[in-house]
Tab-separated table of C-alpha atoms in Angstrom:
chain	number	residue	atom	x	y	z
Y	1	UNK	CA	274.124	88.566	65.243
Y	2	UNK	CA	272.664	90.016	61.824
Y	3	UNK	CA	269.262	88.998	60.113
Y	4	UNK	CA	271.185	86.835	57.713
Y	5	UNK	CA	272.721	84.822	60.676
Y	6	UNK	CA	269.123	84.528	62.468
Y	7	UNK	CA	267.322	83.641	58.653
Y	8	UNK	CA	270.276	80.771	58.522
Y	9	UNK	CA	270.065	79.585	61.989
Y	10	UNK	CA	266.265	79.506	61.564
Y	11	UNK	CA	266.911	77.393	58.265
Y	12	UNK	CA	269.429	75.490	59.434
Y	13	UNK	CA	267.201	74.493	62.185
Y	14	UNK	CA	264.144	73.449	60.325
Y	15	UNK	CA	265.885	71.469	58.060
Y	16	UNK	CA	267.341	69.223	60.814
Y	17	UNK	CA	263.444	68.992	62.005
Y	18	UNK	CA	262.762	67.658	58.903
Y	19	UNK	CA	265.390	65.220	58.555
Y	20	UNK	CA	264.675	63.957	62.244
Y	21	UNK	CA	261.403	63.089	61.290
Y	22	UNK	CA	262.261	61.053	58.371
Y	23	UNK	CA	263.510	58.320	60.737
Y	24	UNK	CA	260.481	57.080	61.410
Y	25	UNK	CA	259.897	53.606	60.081
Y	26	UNK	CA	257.696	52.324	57.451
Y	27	UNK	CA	255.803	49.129	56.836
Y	28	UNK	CA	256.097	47.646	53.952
Y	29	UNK	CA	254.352	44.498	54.531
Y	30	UNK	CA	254.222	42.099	57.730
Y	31	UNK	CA	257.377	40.827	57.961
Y	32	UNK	CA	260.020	43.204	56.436
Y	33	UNK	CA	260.200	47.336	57.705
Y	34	UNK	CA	262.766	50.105	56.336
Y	35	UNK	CA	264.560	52.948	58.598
Y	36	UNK	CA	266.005	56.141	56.941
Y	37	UNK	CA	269.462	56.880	58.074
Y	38	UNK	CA	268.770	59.997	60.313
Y	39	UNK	CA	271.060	62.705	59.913
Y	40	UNK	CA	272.780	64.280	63.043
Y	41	UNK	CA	271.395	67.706	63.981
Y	42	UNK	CA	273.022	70.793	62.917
Y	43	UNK	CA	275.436	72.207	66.264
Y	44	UNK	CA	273.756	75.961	66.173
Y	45	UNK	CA	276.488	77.134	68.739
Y	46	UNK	CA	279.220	76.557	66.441
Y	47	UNK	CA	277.189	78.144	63.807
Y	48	UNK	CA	276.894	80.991	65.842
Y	49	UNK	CA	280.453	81.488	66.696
Y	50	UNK	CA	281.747	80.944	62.895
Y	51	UNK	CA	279.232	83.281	62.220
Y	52	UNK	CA	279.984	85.548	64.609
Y	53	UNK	CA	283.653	85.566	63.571
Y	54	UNK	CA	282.751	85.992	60.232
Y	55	UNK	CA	281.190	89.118	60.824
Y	56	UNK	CA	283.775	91.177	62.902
Y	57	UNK	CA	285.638	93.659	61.720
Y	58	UNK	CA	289.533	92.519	62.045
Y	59	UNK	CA	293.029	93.820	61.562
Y	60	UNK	CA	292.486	93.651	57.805
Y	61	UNK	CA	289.846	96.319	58.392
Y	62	UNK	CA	291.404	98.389	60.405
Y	63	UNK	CA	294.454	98.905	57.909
Y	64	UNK	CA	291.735	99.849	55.229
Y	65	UNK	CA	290.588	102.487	57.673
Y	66	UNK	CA	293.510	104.541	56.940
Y	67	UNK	CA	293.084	105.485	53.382
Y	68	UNK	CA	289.691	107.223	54.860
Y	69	UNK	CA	289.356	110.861	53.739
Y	70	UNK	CA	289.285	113.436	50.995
Y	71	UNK	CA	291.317	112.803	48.003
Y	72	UNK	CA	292.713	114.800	44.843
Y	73	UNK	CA	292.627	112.010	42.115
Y	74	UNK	CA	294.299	112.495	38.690
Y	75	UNK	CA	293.526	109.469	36.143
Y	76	UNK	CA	296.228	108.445	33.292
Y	77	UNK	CA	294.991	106.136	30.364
Y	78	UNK	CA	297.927	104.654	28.262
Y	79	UNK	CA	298.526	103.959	24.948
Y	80	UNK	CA	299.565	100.796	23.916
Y	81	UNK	CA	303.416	101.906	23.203
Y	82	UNK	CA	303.307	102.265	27.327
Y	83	UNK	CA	303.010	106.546	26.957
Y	84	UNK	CA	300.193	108.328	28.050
Y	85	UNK	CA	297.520	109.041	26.288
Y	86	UNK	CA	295.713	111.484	28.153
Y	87	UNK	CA	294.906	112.391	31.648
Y	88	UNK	CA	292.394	114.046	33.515
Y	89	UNK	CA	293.025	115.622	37.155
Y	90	UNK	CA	290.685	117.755	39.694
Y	91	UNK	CA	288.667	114.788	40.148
Y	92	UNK	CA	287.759	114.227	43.696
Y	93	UNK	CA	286.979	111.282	45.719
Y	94	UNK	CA	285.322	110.777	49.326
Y	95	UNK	CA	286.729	107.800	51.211
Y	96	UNK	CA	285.297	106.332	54.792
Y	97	UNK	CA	284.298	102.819	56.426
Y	98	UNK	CA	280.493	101.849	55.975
Y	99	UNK	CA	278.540	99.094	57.825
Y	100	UNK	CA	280.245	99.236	61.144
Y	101	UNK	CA	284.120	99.497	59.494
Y	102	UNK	CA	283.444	96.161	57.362
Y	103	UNK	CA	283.481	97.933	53.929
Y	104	UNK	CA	285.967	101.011	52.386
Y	105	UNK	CA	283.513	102.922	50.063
Y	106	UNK	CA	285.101	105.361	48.062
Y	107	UNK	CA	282.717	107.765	45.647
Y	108	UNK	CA	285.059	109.662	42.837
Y	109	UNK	CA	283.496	112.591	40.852
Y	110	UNK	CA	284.832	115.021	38.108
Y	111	UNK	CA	285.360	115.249	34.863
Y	112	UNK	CA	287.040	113.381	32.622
Y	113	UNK	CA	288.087	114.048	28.998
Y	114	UNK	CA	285.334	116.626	29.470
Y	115	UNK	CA	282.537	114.494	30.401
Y	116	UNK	CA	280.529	114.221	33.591
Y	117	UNK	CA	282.587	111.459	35.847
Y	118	UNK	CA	281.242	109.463	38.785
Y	119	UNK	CA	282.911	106.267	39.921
Y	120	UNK	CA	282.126	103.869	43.044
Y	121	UNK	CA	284.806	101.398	44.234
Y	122	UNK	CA	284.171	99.182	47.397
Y	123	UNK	CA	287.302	97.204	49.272
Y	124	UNK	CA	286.371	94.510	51.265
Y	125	UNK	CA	288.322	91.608	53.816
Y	126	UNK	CA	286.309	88.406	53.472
Y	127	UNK	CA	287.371	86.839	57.143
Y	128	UNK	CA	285.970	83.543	56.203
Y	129	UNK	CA	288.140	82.912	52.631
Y	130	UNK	CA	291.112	85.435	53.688
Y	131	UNK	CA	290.812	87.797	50.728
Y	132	UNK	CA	290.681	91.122	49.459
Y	133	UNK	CA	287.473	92.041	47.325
Y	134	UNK	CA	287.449	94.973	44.802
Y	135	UNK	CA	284.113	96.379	42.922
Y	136	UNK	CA	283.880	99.241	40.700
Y	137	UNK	CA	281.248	100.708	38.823
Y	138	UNK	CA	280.971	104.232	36.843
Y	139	UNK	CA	278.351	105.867	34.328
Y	140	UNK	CA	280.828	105.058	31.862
Y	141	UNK	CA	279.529	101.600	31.412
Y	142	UNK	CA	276.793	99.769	32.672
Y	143	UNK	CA	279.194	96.363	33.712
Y	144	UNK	CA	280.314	95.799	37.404
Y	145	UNK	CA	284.345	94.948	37.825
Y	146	UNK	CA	285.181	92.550	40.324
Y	147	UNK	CA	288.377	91.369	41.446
Y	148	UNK	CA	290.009	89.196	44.590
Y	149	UNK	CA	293.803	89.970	45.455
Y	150	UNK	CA	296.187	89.913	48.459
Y	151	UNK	CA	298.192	92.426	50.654
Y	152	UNK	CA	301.928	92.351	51.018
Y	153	UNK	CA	302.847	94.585	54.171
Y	154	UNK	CA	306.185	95.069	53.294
Y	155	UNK	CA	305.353	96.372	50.066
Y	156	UNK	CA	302.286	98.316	51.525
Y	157	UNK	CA	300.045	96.899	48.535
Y	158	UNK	CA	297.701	95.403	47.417
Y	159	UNK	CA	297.530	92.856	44.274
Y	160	UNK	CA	293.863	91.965	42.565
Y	161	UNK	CA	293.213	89.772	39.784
Y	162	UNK	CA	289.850	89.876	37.668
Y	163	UNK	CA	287.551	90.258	34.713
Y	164	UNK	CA	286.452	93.698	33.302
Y	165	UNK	CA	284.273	93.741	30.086
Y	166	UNK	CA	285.844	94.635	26.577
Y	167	UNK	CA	282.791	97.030	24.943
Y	168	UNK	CA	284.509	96.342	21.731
Y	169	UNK	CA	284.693	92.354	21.707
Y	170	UNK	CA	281.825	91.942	24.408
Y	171	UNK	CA	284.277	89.541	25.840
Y	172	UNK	CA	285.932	89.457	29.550
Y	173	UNK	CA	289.347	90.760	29.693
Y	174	UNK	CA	291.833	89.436	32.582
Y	175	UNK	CA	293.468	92.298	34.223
Y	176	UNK	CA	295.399	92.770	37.430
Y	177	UNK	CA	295.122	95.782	39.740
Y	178	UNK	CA	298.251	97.009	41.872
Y	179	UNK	CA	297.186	99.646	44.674
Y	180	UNK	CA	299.905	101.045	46.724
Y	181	UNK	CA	299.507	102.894	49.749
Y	182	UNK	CA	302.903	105.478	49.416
Y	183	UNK	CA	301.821	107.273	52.897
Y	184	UNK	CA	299.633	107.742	54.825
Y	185	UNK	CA	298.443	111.237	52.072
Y	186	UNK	CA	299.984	109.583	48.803
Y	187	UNK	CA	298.402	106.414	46.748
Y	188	UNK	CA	299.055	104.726	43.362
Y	189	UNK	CA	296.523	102.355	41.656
Y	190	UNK	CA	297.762	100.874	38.306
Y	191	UNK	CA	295.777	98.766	35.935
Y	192	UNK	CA	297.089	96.169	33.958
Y	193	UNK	CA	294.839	94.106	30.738
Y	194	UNK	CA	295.725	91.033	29.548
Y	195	UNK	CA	294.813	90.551	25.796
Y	196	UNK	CA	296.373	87.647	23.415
Y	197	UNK	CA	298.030	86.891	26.697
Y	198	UNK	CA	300.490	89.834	26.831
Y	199	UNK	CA	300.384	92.508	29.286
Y	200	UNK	CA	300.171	95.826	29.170
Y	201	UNK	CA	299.444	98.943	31.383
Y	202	UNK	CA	296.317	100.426	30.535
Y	203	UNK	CA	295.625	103.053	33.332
Y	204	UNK	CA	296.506	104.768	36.698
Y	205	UNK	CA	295.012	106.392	39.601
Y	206	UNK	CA	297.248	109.166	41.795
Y	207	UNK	CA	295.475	110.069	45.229
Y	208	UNK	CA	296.759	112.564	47.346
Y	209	UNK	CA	294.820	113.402	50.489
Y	210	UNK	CA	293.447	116.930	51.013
């Protein structure tokens, strides 16, 4: 049981107190009295075991185990004609479970278009809602990108759908993240932005493990 499942039992708990007590009943003069309907205390073993299953680390975890490692990254930006518009390779990035194999925390570091890179992505499996949870964040902006998605085995992928800010427009720009796991030393993220609600490739990741 974690800290936050004690601090919510604990809460959970006093709050029933409180409503219990409510129930008493009131005079209000000598012939009539009031009772409070009293609400049903909280069940703090089936808190416990939603909780509980909430916080184990399942299949879905254990498949994001295996991108763990060392990784050669190459990034592609594209123009939007669909070429490339430049690309920027020897960038590395250390991969490996955190917090008991709930989390995959990737760190990426280089250079890119001759600039000092450093990137942070984090894939999660929320066990409670059933999906897939993407951040990012970088020192080339000071916005956090957050996406939810799916995975399709046969495909070996995953699909995300989120938000990333436009620096330009200040706005939030829909965009949909495809990350494909080629092999078990080979993966493929691609980046697609939404704007006047056409699509268009924007970037893409190569990994290969080392």
């Amino acid at each position: 049981m974690t800290a936050a499942g004690v601090v919510l039992l604990f809460a959970a708990a006093c709050n029933s107190e409180k409503k219990e007590s409510v129930g008493d009943s009131t005079a209000v003069d000598t012939s009539v009295t009031t009772t409070d309907t009293v609400t049903k205390p909280v069940d703090s073993a089936a808190m416990m075991k939603a909780w509980e299953a909430y916080m184990k680390p399942g299949n879905e975890h254990q498949m994001l185990s295996k991108s763990v490692g060392n990784w050669e990254v190459e990034i592609s930006f594209y123009a939007p004609d669909g070429t490339i518009a430049s690309t920027s390779s020897g960038i590395k990035a250390e991969t490996k479970m955190i917090f008991g194999g709930r989390y995959l925390h990737s760190n990426y570091k280089g250079n890119m278009d001759g600039m000092p890179f450093e990137g942070m992505n984090t894939l999660a499996f929320d066990n409670s809602r059933k999906v897939y949870i993407s951040t990012w964040i970088d020192n080339m902006g000071t916005g956090l990108m957050y996406a939810e998605g799916n995975y399709l085995e046969s495909k070996k992928q995953m699909t995300f759908k989120g938000t990333a800010t436009d620096a330009a427009s200040g706005k939030q720009i829909p965009f949909r993240e495809v990350f494909t796991m080629i092999d078990d030393n080979h993966q493929l993220m691609e980046m697609y932005d939404t704007k006047d609600g056409k699509e268009s490739k924007t970037m893409s990741i190569k990994l290969v493990k080392i």
